[in-house]
Backbone as JSON Lines, residues from 0, in Angstrom:
{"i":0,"aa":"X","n":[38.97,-14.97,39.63],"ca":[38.82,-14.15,38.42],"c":[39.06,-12.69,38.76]}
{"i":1,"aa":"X","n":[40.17,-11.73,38.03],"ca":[40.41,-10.61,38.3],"c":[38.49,-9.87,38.14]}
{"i":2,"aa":"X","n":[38.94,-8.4,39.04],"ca":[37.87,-8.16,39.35],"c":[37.1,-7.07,37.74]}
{"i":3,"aa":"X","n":[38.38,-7.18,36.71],"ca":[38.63,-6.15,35.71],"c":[37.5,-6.85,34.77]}
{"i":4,"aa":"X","n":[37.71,-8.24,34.91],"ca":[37.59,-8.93,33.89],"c":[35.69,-9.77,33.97]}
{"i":5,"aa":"X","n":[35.22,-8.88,35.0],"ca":[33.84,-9.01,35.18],"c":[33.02,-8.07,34.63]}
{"i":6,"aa":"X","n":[33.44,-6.28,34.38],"ca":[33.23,-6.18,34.15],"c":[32.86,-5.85,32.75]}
{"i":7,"aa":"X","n":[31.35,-4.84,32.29],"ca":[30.77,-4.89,31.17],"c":[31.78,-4.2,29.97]}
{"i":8,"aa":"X","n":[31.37,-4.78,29.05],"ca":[32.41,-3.39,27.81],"c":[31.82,-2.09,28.0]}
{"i":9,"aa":"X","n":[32.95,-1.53,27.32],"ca":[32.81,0.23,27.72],"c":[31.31,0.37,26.44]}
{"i":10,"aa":"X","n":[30.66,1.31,26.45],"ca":[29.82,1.29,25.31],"c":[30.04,2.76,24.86]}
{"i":11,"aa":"X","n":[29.59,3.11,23.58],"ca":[30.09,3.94,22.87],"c":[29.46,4.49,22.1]}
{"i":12,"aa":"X","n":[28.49,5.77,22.19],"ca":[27.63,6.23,20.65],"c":[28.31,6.86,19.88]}
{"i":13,"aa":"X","n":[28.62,6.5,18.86],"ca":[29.23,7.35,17.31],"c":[28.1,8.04,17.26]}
{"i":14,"aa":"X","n":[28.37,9.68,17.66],"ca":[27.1,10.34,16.88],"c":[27.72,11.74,17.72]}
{"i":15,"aa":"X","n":[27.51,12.54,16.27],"ca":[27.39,14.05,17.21],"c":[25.44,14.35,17.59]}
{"i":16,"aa":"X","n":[24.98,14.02,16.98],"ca":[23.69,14.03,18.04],"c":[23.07,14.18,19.09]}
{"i":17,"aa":"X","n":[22.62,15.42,19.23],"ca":[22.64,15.78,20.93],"c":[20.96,14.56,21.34]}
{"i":18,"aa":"X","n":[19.93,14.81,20.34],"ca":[18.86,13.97,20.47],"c":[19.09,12.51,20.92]}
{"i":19,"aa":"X","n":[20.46,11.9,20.09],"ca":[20.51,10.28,20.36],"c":[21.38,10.73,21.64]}
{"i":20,"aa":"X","n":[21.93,11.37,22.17],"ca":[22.5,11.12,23.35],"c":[21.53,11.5,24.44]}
{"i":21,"aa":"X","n":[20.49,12.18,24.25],"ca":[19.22,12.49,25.78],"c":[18.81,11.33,25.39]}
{"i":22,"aa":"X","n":[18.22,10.03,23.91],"ca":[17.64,9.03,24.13],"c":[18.16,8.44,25.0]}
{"i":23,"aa":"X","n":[19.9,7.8,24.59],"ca":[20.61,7.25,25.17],"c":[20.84,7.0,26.82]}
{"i":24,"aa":"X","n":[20.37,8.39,27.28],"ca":[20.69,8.76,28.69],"c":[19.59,7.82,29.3]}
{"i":25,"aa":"X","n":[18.55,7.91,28.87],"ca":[17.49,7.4,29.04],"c":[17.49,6.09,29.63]}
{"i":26,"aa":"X","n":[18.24,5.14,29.63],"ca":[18.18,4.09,29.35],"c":[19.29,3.93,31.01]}
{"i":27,"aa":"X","n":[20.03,4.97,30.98],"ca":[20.72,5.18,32.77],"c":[21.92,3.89,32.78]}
{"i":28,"aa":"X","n":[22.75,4.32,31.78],"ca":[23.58,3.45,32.11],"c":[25.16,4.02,31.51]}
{"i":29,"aa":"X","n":[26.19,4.05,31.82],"ca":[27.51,4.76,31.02],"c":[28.17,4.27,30.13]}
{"i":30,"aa":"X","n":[27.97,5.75,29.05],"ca":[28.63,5.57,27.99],"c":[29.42,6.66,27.9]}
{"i":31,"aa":"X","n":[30.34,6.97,26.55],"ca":[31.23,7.94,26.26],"c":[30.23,8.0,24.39]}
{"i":32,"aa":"X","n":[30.68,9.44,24.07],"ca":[30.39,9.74,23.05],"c":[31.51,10.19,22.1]}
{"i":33,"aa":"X","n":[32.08,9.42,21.09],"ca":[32.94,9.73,20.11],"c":[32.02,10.16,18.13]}
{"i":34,"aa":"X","n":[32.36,11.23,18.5],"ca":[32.19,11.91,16.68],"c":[32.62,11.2,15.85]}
{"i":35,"aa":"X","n":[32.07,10.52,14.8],"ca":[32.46,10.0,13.78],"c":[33.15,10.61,12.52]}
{"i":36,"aa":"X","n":[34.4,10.6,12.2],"ca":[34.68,11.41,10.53],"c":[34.53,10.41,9.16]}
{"i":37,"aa":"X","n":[33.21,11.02,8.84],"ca":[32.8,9.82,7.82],"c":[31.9,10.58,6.82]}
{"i":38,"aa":"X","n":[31.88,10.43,5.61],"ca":[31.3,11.0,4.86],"c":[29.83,10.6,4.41]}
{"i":39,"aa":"X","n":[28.21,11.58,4.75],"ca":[27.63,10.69,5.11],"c":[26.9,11.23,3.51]}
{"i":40,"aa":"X","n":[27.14,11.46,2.55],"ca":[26.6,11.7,0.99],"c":[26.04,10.39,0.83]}
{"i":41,"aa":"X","n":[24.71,10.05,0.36],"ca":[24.37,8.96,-0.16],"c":[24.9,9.0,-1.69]}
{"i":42,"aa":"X","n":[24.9,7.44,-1.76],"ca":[25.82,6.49,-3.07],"c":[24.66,7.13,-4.07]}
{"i":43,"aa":"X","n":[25.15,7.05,-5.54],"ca":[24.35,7.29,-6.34],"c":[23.65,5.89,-6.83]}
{"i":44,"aa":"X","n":[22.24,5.78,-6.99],"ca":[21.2,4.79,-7.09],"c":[20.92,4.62,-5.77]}
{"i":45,"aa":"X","n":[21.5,4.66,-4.84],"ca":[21.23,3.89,-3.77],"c":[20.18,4.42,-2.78]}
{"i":46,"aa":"X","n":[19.28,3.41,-2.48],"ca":[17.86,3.35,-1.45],"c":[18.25,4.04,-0.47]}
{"i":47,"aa":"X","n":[16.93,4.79,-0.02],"ca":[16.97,6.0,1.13],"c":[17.41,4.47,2.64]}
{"i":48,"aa":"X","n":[16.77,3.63,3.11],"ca":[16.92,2.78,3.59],"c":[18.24,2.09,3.34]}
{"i":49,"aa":"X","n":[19.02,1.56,2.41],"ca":[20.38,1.31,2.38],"c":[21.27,2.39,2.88]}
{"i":50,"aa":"X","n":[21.31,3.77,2.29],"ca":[22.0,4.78,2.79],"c":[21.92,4.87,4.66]}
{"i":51,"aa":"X","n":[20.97,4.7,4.84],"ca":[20.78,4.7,6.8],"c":[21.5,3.15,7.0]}
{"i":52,"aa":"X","n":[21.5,2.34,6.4],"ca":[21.8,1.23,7.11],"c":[23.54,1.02,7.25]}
{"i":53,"aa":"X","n":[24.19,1.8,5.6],"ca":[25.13,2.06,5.3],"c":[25.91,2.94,6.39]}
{"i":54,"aa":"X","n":[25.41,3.86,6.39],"ca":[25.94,5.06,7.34],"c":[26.05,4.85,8.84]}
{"i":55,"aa":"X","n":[24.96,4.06,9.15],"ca":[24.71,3.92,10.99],"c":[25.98,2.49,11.4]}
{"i":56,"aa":"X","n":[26.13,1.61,10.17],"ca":[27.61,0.89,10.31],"c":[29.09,1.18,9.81]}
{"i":57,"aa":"X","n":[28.57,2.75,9.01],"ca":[30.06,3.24,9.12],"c":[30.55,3.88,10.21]}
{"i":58,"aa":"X","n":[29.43,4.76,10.72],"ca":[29.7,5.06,12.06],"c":[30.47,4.29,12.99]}
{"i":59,"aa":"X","n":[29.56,3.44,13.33],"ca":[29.94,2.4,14.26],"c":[31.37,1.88,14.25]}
{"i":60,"aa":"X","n":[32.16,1.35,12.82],"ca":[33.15,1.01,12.09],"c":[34.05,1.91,12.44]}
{"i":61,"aa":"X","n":[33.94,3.01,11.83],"ca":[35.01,4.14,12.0],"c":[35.48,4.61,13.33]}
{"i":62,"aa":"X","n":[34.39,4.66,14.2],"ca":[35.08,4.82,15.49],"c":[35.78,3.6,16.22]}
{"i":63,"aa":"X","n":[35.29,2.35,15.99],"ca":[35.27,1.33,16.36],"c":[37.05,1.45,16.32]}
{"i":64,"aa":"X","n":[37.61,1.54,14.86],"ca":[39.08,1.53,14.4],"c":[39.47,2.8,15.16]}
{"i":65,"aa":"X","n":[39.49,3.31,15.47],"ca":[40.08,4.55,16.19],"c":[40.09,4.09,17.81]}
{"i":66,"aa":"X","n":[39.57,3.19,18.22],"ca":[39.5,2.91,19.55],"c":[40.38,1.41,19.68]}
{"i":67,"aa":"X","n":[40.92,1.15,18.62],"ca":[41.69,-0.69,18.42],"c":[42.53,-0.19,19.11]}
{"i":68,"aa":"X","n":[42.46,-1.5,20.15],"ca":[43.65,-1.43,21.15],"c":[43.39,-1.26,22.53]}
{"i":69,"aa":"X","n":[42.34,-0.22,23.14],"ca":[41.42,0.32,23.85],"c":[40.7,-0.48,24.65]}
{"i":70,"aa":"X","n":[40.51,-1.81,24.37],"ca":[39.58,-3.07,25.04],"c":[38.61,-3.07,24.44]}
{"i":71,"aa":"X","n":[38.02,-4.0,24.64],"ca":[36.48,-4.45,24.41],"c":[35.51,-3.05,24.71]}
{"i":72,"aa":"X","n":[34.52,-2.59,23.07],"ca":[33.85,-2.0,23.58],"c":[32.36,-1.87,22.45]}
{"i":73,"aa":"X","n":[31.37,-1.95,22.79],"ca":[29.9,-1.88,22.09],"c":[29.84,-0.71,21.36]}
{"i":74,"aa":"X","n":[29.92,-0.32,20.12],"ca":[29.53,0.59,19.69],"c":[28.31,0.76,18.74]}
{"i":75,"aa":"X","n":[27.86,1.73,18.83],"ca":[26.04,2.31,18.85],"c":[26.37,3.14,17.69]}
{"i":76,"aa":"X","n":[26.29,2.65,16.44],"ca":[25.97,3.59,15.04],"c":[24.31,3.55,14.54]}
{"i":77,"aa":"X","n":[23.94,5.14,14.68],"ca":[22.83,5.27,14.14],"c":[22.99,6.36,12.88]}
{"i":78,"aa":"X","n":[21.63,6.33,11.87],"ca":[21.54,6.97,10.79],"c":[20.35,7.1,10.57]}
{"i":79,"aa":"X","n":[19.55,8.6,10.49],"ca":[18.2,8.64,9.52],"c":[18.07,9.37,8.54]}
{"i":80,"aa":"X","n":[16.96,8.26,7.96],"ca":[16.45,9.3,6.3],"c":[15.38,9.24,6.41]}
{"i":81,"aa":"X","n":[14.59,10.1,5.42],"ca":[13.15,10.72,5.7],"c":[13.03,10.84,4.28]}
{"i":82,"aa":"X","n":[11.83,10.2,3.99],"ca":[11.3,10.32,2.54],"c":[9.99,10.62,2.34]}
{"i":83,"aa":"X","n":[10.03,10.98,0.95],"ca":[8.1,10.92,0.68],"c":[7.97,10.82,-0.84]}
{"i":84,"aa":"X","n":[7.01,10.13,-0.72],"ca":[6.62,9.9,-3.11],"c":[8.34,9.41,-3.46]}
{"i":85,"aa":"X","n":[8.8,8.64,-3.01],"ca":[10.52,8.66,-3.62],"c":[11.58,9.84,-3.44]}
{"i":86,"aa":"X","n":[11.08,10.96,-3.08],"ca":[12.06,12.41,-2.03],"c":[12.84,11.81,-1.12]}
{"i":87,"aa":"X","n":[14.03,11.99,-0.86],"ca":[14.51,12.11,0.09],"c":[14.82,13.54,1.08]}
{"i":88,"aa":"X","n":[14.87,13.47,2.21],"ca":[14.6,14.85,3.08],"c":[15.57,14.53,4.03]}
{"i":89,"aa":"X","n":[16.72,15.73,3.68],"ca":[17.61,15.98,4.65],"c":[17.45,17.39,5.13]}
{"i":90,"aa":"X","n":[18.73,17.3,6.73],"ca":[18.49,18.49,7.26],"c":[18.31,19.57,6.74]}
{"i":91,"aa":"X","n":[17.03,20.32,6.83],"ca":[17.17,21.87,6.36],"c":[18.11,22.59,6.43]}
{"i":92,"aa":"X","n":[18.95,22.96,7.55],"ca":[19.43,23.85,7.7],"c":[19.53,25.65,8.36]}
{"i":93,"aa":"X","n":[18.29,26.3,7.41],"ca":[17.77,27.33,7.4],"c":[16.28,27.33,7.54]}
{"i":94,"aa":"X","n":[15.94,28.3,7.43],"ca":[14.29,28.8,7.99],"c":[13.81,28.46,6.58]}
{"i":95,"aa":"X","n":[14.01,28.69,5.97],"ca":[13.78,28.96,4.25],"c":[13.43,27.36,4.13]}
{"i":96,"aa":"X","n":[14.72,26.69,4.19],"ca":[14.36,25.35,3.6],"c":[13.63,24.47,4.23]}
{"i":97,"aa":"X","n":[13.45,24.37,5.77],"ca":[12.54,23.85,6.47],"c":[11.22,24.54,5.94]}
{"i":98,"aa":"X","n":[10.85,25.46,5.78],"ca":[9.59,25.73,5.57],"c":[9.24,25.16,3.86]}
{"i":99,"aa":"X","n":[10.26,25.08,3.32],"ca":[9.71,24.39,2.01],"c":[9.11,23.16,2.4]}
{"i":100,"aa":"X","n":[10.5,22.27,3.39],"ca":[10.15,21.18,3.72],"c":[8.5,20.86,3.96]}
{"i":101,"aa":"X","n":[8.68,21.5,5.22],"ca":[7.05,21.69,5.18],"c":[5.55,21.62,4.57]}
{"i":102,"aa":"X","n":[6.17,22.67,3.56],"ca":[5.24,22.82,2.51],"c":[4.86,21.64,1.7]}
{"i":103,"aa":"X","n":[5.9,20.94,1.52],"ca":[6.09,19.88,0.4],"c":[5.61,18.57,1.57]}
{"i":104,"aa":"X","n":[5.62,18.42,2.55],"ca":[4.85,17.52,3.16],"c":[3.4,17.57,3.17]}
{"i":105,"aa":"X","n":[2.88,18.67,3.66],"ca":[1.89,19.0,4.5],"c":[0.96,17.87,3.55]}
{"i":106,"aa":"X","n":[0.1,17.08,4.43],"ca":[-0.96,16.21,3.85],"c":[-0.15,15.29,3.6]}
{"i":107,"aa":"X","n":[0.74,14.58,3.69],"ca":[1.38,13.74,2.96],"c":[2.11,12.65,3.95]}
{"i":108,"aa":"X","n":[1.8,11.47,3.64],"ca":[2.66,10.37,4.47],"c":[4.0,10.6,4.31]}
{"i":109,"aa":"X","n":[5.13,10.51,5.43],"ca":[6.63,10.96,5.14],"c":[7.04,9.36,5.96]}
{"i":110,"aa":"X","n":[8.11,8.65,5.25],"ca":[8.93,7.56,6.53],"c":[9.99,7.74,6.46]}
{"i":111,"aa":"X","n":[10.27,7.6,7.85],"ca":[11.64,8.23,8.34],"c":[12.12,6.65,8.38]}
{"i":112,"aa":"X","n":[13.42,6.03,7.81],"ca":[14.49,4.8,8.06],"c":[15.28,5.5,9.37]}
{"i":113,"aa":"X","n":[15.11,4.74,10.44],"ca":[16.12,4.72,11.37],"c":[17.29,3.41,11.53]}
{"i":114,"aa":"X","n":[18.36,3.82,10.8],"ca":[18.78,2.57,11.18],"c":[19.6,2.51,12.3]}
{"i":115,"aa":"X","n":[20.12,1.6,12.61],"ca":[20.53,1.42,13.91],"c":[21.7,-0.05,13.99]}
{"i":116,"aa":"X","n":[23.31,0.26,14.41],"ca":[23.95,-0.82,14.54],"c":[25.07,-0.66,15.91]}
{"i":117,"aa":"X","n":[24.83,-2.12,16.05],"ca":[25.51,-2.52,17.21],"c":[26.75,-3.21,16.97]}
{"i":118,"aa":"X","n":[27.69,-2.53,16.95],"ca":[28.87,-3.23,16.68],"c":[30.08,-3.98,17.58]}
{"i":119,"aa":"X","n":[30.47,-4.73,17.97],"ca":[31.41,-5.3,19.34],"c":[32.88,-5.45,18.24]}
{"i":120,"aa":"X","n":[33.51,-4.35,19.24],"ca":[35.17,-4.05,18.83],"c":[36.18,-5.07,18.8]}
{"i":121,"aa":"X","n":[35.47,-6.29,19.59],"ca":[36.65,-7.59,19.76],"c":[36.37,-8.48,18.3]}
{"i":122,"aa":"X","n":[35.2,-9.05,18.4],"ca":[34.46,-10.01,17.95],"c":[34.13,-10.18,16.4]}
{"i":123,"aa":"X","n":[33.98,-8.3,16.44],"ca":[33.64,-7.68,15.37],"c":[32.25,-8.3,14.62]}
{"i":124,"aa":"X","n":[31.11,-8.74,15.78],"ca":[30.0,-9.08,15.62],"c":[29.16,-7.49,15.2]}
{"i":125,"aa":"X","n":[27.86,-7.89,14.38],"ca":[27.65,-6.88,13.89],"c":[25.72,-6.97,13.76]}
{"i":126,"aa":"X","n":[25.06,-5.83,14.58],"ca":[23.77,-6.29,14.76],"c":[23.31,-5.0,13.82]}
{"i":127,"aa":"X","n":[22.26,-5.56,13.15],"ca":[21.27,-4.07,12.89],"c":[19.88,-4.01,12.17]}
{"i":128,"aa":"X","n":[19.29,-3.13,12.46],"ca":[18.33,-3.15,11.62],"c":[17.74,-1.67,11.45]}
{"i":129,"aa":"X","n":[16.97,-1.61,10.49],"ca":[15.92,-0.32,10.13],"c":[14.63,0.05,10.76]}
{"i":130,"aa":"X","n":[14.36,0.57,11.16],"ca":[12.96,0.8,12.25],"c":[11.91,1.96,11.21]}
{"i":131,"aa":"X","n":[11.43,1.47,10.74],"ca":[10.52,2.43,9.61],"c":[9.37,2.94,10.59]}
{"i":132,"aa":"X","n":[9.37,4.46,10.68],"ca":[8.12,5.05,11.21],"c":[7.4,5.79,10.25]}
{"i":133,"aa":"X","n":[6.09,5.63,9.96],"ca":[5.56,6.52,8.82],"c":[4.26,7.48,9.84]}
{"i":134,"aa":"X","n":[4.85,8.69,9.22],"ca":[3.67,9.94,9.77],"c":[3.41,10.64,9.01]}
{"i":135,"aa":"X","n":[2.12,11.02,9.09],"ca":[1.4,11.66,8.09],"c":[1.06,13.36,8.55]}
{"i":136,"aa":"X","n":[1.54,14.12,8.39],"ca":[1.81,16.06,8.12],"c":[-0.03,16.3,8.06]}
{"i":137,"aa":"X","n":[-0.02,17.43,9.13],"ca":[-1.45,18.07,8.65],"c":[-1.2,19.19,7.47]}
{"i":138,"aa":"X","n":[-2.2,19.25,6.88],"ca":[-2.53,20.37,5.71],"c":[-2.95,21.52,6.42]}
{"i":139,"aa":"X","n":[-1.64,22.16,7.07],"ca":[-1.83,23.32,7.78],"c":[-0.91,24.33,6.72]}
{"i":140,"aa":"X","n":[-1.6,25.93,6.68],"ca":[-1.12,26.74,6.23],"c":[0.11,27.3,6.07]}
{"i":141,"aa":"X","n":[0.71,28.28,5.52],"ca":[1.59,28.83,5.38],"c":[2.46,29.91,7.04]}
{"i":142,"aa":"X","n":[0.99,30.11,7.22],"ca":[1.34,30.59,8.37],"c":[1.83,30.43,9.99]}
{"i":143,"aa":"X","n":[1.02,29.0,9.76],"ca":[1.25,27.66,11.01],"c":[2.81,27.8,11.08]}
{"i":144,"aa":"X","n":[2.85,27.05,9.82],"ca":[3.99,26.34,9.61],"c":[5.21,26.95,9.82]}
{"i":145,"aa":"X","n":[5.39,28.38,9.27],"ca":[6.27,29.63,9.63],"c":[6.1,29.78,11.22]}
{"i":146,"aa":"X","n":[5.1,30.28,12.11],"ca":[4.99,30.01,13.33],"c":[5.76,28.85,13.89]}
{"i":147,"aa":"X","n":[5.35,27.6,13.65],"ca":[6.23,26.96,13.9],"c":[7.64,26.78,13.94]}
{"i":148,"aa":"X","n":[8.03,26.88,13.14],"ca":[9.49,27.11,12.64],"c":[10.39,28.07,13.89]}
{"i":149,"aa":"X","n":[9.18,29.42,13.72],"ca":[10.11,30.26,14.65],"c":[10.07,29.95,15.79]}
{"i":150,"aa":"X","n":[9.01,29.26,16.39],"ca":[9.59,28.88,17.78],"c":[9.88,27.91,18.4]}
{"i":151,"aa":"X","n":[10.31,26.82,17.35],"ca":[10.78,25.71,18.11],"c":[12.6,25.36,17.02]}
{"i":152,"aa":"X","n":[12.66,26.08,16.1],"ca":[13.81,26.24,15.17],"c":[14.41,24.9,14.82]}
{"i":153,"aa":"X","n":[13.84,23.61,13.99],"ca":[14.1,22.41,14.07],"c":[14.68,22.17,12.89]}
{"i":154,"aa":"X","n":[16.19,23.29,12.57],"ca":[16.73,23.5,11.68],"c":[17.61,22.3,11.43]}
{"i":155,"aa":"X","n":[17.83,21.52,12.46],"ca":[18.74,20.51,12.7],"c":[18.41,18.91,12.47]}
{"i":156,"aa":"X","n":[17.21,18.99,11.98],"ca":[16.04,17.87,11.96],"c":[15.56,17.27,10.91]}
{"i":157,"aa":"X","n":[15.45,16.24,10.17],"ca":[15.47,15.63,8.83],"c":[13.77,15.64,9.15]}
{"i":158,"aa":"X","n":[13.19,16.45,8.23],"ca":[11.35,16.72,8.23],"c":[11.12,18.01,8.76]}
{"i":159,"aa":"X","n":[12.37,18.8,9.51],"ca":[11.57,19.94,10.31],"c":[10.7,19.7,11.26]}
{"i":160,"aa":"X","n":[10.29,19.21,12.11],"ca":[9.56,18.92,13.26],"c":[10.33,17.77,13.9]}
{"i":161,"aa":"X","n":[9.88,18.76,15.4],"ca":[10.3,18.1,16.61],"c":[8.87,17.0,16.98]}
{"i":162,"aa":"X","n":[9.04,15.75,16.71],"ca":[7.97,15.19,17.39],"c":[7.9,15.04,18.86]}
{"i":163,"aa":"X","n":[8.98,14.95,19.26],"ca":[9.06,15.0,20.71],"c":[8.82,16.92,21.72]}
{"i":164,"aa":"X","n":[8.58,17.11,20.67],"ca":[8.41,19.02,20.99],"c":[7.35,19.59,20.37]}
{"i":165,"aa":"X","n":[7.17,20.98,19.76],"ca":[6.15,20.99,19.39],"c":[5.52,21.08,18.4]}
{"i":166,"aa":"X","n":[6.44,20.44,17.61],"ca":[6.35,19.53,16.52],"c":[5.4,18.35,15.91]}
{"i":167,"aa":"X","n":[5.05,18.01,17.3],"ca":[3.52,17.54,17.31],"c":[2.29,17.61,16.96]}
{"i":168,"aa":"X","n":[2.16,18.92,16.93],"ca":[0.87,19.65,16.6],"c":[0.94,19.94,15.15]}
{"i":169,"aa":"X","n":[2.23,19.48,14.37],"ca":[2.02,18.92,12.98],"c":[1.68,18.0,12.27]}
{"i":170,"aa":"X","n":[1.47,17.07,13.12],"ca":[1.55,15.63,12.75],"c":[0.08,15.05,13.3]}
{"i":171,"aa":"X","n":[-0.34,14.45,11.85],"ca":[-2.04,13.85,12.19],"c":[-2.03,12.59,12.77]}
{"i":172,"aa":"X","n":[-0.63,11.63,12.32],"ca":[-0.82,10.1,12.61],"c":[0.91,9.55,13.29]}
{"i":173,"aa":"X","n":[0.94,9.07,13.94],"ca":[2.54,8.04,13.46],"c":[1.9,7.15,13.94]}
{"i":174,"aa":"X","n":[2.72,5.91,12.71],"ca":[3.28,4.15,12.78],"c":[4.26,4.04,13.05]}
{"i":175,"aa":"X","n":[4.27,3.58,14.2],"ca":[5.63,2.76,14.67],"c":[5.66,1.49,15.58]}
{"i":176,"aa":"X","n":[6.71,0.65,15.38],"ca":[7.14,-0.15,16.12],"c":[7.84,-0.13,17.89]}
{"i":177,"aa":"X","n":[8.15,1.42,17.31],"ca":[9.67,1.43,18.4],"c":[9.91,3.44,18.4]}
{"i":178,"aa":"X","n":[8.69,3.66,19.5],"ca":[8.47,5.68,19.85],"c":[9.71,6.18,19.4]}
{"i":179,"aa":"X","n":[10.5,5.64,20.07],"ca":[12.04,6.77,20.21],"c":[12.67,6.63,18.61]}
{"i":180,"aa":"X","n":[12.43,5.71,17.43],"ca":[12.68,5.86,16.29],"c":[12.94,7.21,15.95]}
{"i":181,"aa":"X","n":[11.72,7.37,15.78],"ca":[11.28,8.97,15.27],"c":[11.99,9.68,15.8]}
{"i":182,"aa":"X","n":[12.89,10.1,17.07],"ca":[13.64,11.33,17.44],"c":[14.77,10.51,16.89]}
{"i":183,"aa":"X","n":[14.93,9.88,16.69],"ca":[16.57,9.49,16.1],"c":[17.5,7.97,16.62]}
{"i":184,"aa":"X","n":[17.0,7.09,17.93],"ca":[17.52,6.41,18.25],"c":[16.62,5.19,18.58]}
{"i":185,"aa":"X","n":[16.29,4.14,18.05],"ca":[15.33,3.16,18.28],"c":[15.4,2.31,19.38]}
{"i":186,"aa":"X","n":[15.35,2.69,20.81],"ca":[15.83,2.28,22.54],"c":[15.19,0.62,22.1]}
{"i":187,"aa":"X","n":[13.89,0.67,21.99],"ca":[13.74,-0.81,21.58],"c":[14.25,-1.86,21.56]}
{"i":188,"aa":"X","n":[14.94,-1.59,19.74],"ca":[15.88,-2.46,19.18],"c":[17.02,-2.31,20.17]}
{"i":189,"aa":"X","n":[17.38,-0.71,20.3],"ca":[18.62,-1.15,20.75],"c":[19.26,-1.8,22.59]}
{"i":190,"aa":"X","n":[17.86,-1.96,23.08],"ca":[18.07,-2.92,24.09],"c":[17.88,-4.15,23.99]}
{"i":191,"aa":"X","n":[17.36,-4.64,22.8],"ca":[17.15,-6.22,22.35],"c":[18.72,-6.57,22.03]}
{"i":192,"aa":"X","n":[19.17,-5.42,21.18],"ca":[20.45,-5.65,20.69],"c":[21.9,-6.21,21.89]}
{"i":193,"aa":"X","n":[21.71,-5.05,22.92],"ca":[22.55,-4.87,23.92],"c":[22.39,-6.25,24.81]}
{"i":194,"aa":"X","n":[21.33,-6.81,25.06],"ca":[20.78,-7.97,26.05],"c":[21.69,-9.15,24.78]}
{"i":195,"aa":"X","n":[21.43,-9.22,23.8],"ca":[21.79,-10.25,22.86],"c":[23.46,-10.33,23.11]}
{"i":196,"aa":"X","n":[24.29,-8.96,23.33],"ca":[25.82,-8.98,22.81],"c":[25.99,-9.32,24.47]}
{"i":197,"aa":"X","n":[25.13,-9.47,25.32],"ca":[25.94,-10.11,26.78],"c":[25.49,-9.16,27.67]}
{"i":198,"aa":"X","n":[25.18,-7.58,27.71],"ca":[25.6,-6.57,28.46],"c":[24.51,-6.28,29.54]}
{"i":199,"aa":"X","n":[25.12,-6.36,30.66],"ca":[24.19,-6.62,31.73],"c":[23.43,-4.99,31.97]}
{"i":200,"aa":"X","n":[22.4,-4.64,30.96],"ca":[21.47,-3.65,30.89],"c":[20.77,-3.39,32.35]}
{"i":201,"aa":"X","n":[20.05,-4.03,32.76],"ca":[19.46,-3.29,34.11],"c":[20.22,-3.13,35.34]}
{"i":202,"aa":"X","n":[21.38,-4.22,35.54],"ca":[22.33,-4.31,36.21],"c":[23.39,-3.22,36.38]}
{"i":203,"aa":"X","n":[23.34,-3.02,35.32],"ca":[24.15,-1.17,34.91],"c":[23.42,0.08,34.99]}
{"i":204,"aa":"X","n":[22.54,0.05,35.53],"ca":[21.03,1.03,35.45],"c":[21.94,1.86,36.65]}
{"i":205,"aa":"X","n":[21.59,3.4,36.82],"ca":[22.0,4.01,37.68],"c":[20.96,4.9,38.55]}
């Protein structure tokens, strides 16, 4: 048996995400990172949870076709949304709108949909699921919360807080299944996923 043909598929995160790529690293094994061009506007009617599930397999999809031809390779589409009372909460952006964000949480259960898909470029097998984490915001002031903001700037972040930073010291509770949800990439699932499509995970460990 050629020696080509032992090894693993190339694997691949669709994501400009610097967060899912330190999860990713995590896990000590090589990948390449390709940007997805995909439009990620949720459908009109459509569930905060469909829109993540939608998006984290267009990802996956879109790069997937840009790489036909390329060989066999695993690609890793993720997507989150963050809701509360029926809100949906996307990236702030600015200081301004994170601190609304804020505001409009504080005291309040928020769940973040992580979805998460595993897609194989040959086979065109297709894994995924939603990882729901719900955390509940302290009823901290105006002033906290501005403090906050300025020194950890989590302008880039669907809720405004870094839970993995210090972002923490906002947050009274999390439910979860699967820690790394909440920053953006569910390692969990997505090593149940990876063990399922063949890929020799610890064997590739570096």
């Amino acid at each position: 048996m050629p020696e080509s043909s032992k090894r693993p598929p190339r694997l691949i995160l669709a994501s400009s995400s610097p967060y899912r790529r330190e999860l990713l690293e995590r896990l000590r094994i090589p990948f390449d990172v390709v940007v997805p061009a995909i439009d990620e506007t949720p459908l009109p009617g459509e569930l905060p949870e469909q829109t993540a599930l939608r998006l984290a397999q267009a990802k996956a999809r879109a790069v997937a076709v840009a790489l036909a031809g390329d060989g066999r390779a695993l690609v890793i589409g993720s997507d989150q949304v963050a809701t509360y009372d029926g809100h949906q909460i996307g990236k702030p952006g600015t200081h301004e709108k994170a601190l609304a964000q804020l505001q409009a949480m504080r005291g309040r259960e928020v769940r973040f949909h992580s979805a998460l898909c595993l897609l194989d470029s040959v086979s065109g097998g297709v894994q995924t699921i939603n990882a729901i984490t719900k955390v509940r915001f302290r009823d901290l002031p105006d002033t906290l919360l501005d403090a906050y903001l300025r020194a950890e700037t989590p302008y880039d972040c669907a809720g405004s807080a870094k839970a993995e930073g210090l972002g923490i010291a906002l947050l009274d509770a999390i439910e979860s299944d699967d820690p790394t949800a909440l920053i953006g990439l569910p390692l969990i699932a997505l090593t149940r996923m990876l063990l399922a499509a063949g890929y020799p995970l610890l064997a590739e460990a570096r």
